[in-house]
Short mmCIF file of C-alpha atoms in Angstrom, two decimals:
data_model
loop_
_atom_site.label_atom_id
_atom_site.label_comp_id
_atom_site.label_asym_id
_atom_site.label_seq_id
_atom_site.Cartn_x
_atom_site.Cartn_y
_atom_site.Cartn_z
CA MET A 1 -23.86 13.30 15.68
CA LYS A 2 -20.79 11.64 17.12
CA PRO A 3 -17.99 14.48 17.08
CA PHE A 4 -14.61 14.17 15.54
CA PRO A 5 -11.48 13.37 18.22
CA SER A 6 -11.38 16.83 20.03
CA ARG A 7 -7.91 16.86 19.97
CA SER A 8 -4.22 15.62 17.80
CA LYS A 9 -0.97 14.64 19.42
CA THR A 10 0.25 16.17 16.34
CA ARG A 11 -1.40 19.12 15.59
CA ALA A 12 -0.49 22.42 17.13
CA GLY A 13 -3.73 24.30 18.29
CA ALA A 14 -6.61 24.49 20.08
CA PRO A 15 -8.94 21.06 20.79
CA ARG A 16 -10.63 20.84 18.15
CA HIS A 17 -14.72 20.14 18.33
CA ARG A 18 -16.73 19.50 15.10
CA VAL A 19 -19.52 17.68 14.64
CA LEU A 20 -19.65 15.74 11.61
CA ALA A 21 -21.88 18.05 9.77
CA LEU A 22 -19.89 20.51 9.90
CA PHE A 23 -17.78 18.56 8.12
CA PHE A 24 -19.38 17.97 5.56
CA ALA A 25 -20.69 21.43 4.99
CA GLY A 26 -16.60 22.31 4.85
CA VAL A 27 -16.01 19.82 2.31
CA ALA A 28 -18.98 20.62 0.18
CA GLY A 29 -17.84 24.43 0.22
CA LEU A 30 -13.96 23.17 -0.79
CA ALA A 31 -15.91 21.87 -4.07
CA LEU A 32 -18.46 24.28 -4.60
CA ALA A 33 -15.61 27.17 -4.26
CA ALA A 34 -13.02 25.76 -6.70
CA CYS A 35 -13.23 25.25 -10.59
CA SER A 36 -12.53 29.06 -10.77
CA ASP A 37 -10.67 29.86 -14.28
CA GLU A 38 -8.39 31.56 -11.81
CA ALA A 39 -7.36 28.47 -10.71
CA LYS A 40 -6.70 26.68 -14.25
CA ASP A 41 -4.14 29.61 -15.08
CA SER A 42 -2.34 28.68 -11.15
CA PRO A 43 -0.47 25.54 -12.39
CA ILE A 44 2.17 23.62 -9.71
CA ALA A 45 5.70 23.04 -11.14
CA ALA A 46 5.95 20.81 -13.69
CA ALA A 47 8.08 18.67 -11.22
CA ASP A 48 4.71 17.50 -9.09
CA ALA A 49 3.50 15.64 -11.93
CA THR A 50 6.57 13.67 -12.47
CA LEU A 51 5.89 12.91 -8.34
CA LEU A 52 1.97 12.37 -8.83
CA VAL A 53 2.53 9.48 -11.21
CA ALA A 54 6.44 8.03 -10.06
CA GLN A 55 7.09 9.03 -5.95
CA ALA A 56 5.47 5.74 -4.81
CA ASP A 57 8.04 4.09 -6.92
CA ALA A 58 11.06 6.23 -6.72
CA PRO A 59 14.01 4.71 -5.19
CA ALA A 60 15.98 5.81 -2.27
CA THR A 61 19.85 6.40 -2.63
CA ASP A 62 21.02 5.67 0.95
CA ALA A 63 22.23 2.88 2.00
CA PRO A 64 19.86 0.12 4.20
CA VAL A 65 18.91 1.17 7.30
CA THR A 66 20.33 0.37 10.08
CA PRO A 67 17.90 -0.12 13.09
CA ALA A 68 18.02 1.27 16.36
CA ALA A 69 19.72 -0.55 19.03
CA GLU A 70 16.60 -1.20 20.65
CA ALA A 71 12.88 -0.54 19.37
CA PRO A 72 10.71 1.81 20.50
CA LYS A 73 8.08 0.15 23.74
CA PRO A 74 4.39 -0.43 22.10
CA ASP A 75 1.69 1.67 23.88
CA GLY A 76 -0.91 -1.34 24.00
CA HIS A 77 -2.51 -3.92 21.33
CA ALA A 78 -5.28 -4.46 19.67
CA ASP A 79 -6.40 -7.77 18.16
CA VAL A 80 -5.15 -8.31 14.54
CA GLU A 81 -8.14 -10.17 13.63
CA ALA A 82 -10.14 -7.38 14.59
CA LEU A 83 -7.56 -5.13 13.22
CA MET A 84 -7.83 -6.76 9.50
CA ALA A 85 -11.10 -7.43 9.23
CA ASP A 86 -13.09 -5.83 6.36
CA GLN A 87 -13.38 -2.05 6.86
CA PRO A 88 -15.69 0.51 5.52
CA LEU A 89 -13.10 1.63 3.00
CA PRO A 90 -10.99 -1.05 0.91
CA ASP A 91 -7.54 -1.00 2.60
CA VAL A 92 -4.93 -0.34 -0.28
CA VAL A 93 -2.13 -2.82 0.43
CA ILE A 94 1.62 -1.18 0.02
CA GLY A 95 3.96 -3.96 -0.11
CA LYS A 96 3.44 -7.85 -0.78
CA ALA A 97 -0.44 -9.13 0.60
CA ASP A 98 1.94 -12.31 2.32
CA ALA A 99 4.76 -9.92 4.29
CA PRO A 100 4.69 -11.27 7.69
CA VAL A 101 5.10 -8.03 8.86
CA THR A 102 1.73 -5.63 8.62
CA ILE A 103 1.90 -2.19 9.59
CA ILE A 104 -1.36 -0.89 9.72
CA GLU A 105 -0.48 3.45 10.12
CA TYR A 106 -3.69 5.93 10.89
CA ALA A 107 -2.76 9.25 9.68
CA SER A 108 -4.12 12.65 8.74
CA MET A 109 -3.63 14.21 5.57
CA THR A 110 -2.69 17.99 7.29
CA CYS A 111 -0.95 15.93 10.19
CA THR A 112 2.64 17.82 9.99
CA HIS A 113 3.78 14.75 11.96
CA CYS A 114 2.49 12.24 9.16
CA ARG A 115 3.94 14.25 6.32
CA ASP A 116 7.26 14.32 7.99
CA PHE A 117 6.75 10.58 8.51
CA HIS A 118 5.81 10.06 5.06
CA ALA A 119 9.22 12.60 4.06
CA ARG A 120 11.64 10.82 6.40
CA THR A 121 11.41 7.42 6.98
CA TYR A 122 8.56 6.04 4.45
CA PRO A 123 10.91 5.71 1.73
CA VAL A 124 13.36 4.08 3.74
CA ILE A 125 11.34 1.84 5.02
CA LYS A 126 9.46 0.61 1.47
CA ARG A 127 12.70 0.31 -0.15
CA ASP A 128 13.88 -1.80 2.71
CA TYR A 129 10.80 -3.56 3.66
CA LEU A 130 7.98 -2.66 1.62
CA ASP A 131 9.48 -3.52 -2.03
CA THR A 132 11.30 -6.78 -0.34
CA GLY A 133 8.20 -8.63 0.60
CA LYS A 134 9.74 -8.52 4.63
CA ALA A 135 6.25 -6.22 5.79
CA LYS A 136 3.74 -4.41 4.21
CA LEU A 137 2.01 -1.11 5.21
CA ILE A 138 -1.66 0.24 5.23
CA LEU A 139 -2.83 3.34 5.32
CA ARG A 140 -6.13 4.12 6.56
CA GLU A 141 -7.64 7.49 7.18
CA PHE A 142 -8.26 9.40 10.17
CA PRO A 143 -9.06 13.21 8.86
CA PHE A 144 -9.01 16.08 11.79
CA ASP A 145 -10.31 18.83 9.59
CA PRO A 146 -12.70 19.57 6.92
CA ARG A 147 -9.61 19.66 4.14
CA ALA A 148 -8.27 16.83 5.53
CA LEU A 149 -11.31 14.72 4.73
CA ALA A 150 -11.16 16.53 1.35
CA ALA A 151 -7.89 15.17 0.47
CA PHE A 152 -8.76 11.77 1.45
CA MET A 153 -11.50 11.61 -0.52
CA LEU A 154 -9.62 12.92 -3.71
CA ALA A 155 -6.72 10.61 -3.10
CA ARG A 156 -10.02 7.37 -2.79
CA CYS A 157 -11.44 9.17 -6.25
CA ALA A 158 -8.20 9.34 -7.98
CA PRO A 159 -8.53 7.99 -11.31
CA GLY A 160 -6.28 4.72 -12.43
CA ASP A 161 -5.68 3.05 -8.87
CA LYS A 162 -3.61 6.33 -8.23
CA ARG A 163 -4.72 6.35 -4.87
CA THR A 164 -0.80 5.77 -3.03
CA ALA A 165 0.41 8.01 -5.71
CA MET A 166 -1.85 10.86 -4.57
CA VAL A 167 -1.73 10.35 -0.91
CA ASP A 168 2.55 10.92 -1.65
CA VAL A 169 2.11 14.42 -3.18
CA LEU A 170 -0.88 15.66 -1.00
CA PHE A 171 1.45 14.88 2.06
CA ASP A 172 4.35 16.13 -0.37
CA GLN A 173 2.68 19.68 -1.43
CA GLN A 174 0.52 20.14 2.54
CA ASP A 175 1.73 23.57 3.00
CA THR A 176 0.19 24.84 -0.89
CA TRP A 177 -3.50 23.24 0.07
CA ALA A 178 -3.63 22.47 3.65
CA ARG A 179 -2.35 26.02 5.09
CA ALA A 180 -3.31 27.71 1.74
CA GLN A 181 -6.51 30.87 1.72
CA ASN A 182 -8.19 29.35 -1.31
CA ALA A 183 -7.46 25.10 -0.23
CA SER A 184 -9.95 24.10 -3.35
CA GLU A 185 -7.85 25.92 -5.51
CA ALA A 186 -4.80 24.50 -4.73
CA LEU A 187 -6.49 21.53 -3.89
CA LEU A 188 -8.00 21.71 -7.98
CA GLN A 189 -4.09 22.10 -9.23
CA ILE A 190 -2.94 19.37 -7.76
CA GLY A 191 -6.18 16.66 -8.93
CA ARG A 192 -5.86 17.83 -12.20
CA LEU A 193 -2.07 16.19 -12.28
CA ALA A 194 -3.87 13.22 -11.03
CA GLY A 195 -6.43 13.70 -13.90
CA PHE A 196 -9.31 14.93 -12.49
CA THR A 197 -11.82 17.18 -14.71
CA GLU A 198 -13.28 20.08 -12.90
CA GLU A 199 -16.71 18.13 -13.21
CA SER A 200 -15.08 14.64 -11.59
CA PHE A 201 -13.44 16.70 -8.65
CA LYS A 202 -16.25 18.33 -7.35
CA ALA A 203 -18.57 15.32 -7.85
CA CYS A 204 -16.36 13.34 -5.88
CA LEU A 205 -16.36 15.71 -2.64
CA ASN A 206 -20.12 16.24 -3.16
CA ASP A 207 -19.90 11.84 -2.85
CA LYS A 208 -22.24 11.62 0.93
CA ASP A 209 -21.27 8.11 0.37
CA LEU A 210 -17.42 8.33 0.11
CA GLN A 211 -17.75 10.50 3.27
CA GLN A 212 -19.73 8.31 5.30
CA LYS A 213 -17.02 5.85 4.30
CA VAL A 214 -14.43 7.73 4.96
CA VAL A 215 -15.18 8.69 8.72
CA ALA A 216 -16.66 5.58 9.34
CA VAL A 217 -13.16 4.40 9.03
CA GLN A 218 -11.87 7.33 11.20
CA GLN A 219 -14.53 6.35 14.40
CA ARG A 220 -13.57 3.02 14.01
CA GLY A 221 -9.87 3.67 14.15
CA GLU A 222 -11.10 5.62 17.40
CA THR A 223 -13.78 3.58 18.84
CA VAL A 224 -12.33 0.45 18.60
CA PHE A 225 -8.65 0.74 18.73
CA GLY A 226 -8.01 3.56 21.14
CA VAL A 227 -6.18 5.53 18.50
CA ASN A 228 -6.56 9.69 19.93
CA ALA A 229 -3.60 11.08 17.62
CA THR A 230 -1.57 11.33 14.48
CA PRO A 231 0.32 9.50 13.03
CA THR A 232 -0.59 6.30 14.87
CA PHE A 233 1.01 2.62 14.04
CA PHE A 234 -0.24 -0.87 14.10
CA VAL A 235 2.82 -3.35 13.43
CA ASN A 236 1.15 -6.74 14.25
CA GLY A 237 -1.14 -5.33 16.48
CA ASP A 238 1.26 -3.88 18.81
CA LYS A 239 0.35 -0.12 18.98
CA TYR A 240 2.93 2.69 18.76
CA ALA A 241 1.45 6.55 18.33
CA GLY A 242 3.76 9.36 17.41
CA ASP A 243 6.23 9.82 13.86
CA LEU A 244 9.05 7.24 13.90
CA SER A 245 12.23 7.53 12.27
CA PRO A 246 13.34 5.16 9.86
CA GLU A 247 16.09 3.26 12.37
CA GLU A 248 13.09 3.25 15.10
CA MET A 249 10.67 1.74 12.15
CA ALA A 250 12.80 -0.46 11.21
CA ALA A 251 14.13 -2.31 14.75
CA VAL A 252 10.12 -2.27 15.47
CA ILE A 253 9.76 -3.97 11.74
CA GLU A 254 12.68 -6.17 13.20
CA ALA A 255 11.22 -7.23 16.48
CA HIS A 256 8.57 -8.19 15.29
CA ALA A 257 10.14 -10.46 11.94
CA LYS A 258 11.83 -12.29 15.05
CA LYS A 259 8.36 -13.32 16.86
#
């Protein structure tokens, strides 16, 4: 079986050479290790429950972003029709489906630069461009390790169509679970806030079909579009690698809106 990418430009540490079987074993291990009574007694702060249902819609309070004087240069280009073709998992669109600028983000849930983008840039872009109909954003799974794969699976399983809100909180709480000694306990606590039970949490992480589809999204990004680091963005087909600031992303969106 084909290994995952050997490196991420946004992740520190040694290169990763993990085959899919190891990913699946790691995710299954997370499911089996979860659900102890101790986990039930270690709740996350109550404020996080509010984040889970409201963070994606929370308005930013700052003034509208001023785009950078010059947009970053793209690192390449991908065929838009191929980018927008049906994926192994359905795309979740943030913004209006008919928005003229399409941003596709490939991210890993354990990537610190992805977390930083979602903390710093995403709320501003959502307010100024996604919510106003000027652009839409599609986040696609590109996990680099079993914990990232598990987190993406849980987001896809989140009850009540809470995938986007779950992704937001998983990024916000990244240090709580991604670097925890017992990631399963931390993920279970976050999952409970989204409506998971112990049984549905285990069932999600043991869903082999979902595992395969998340991996297939990652592999398509790598083999078809040349994604090898996270975050990587495609804006109307143009490729931008790395954590873009609000000003840089605004400049990219504005430049494509004029084309």
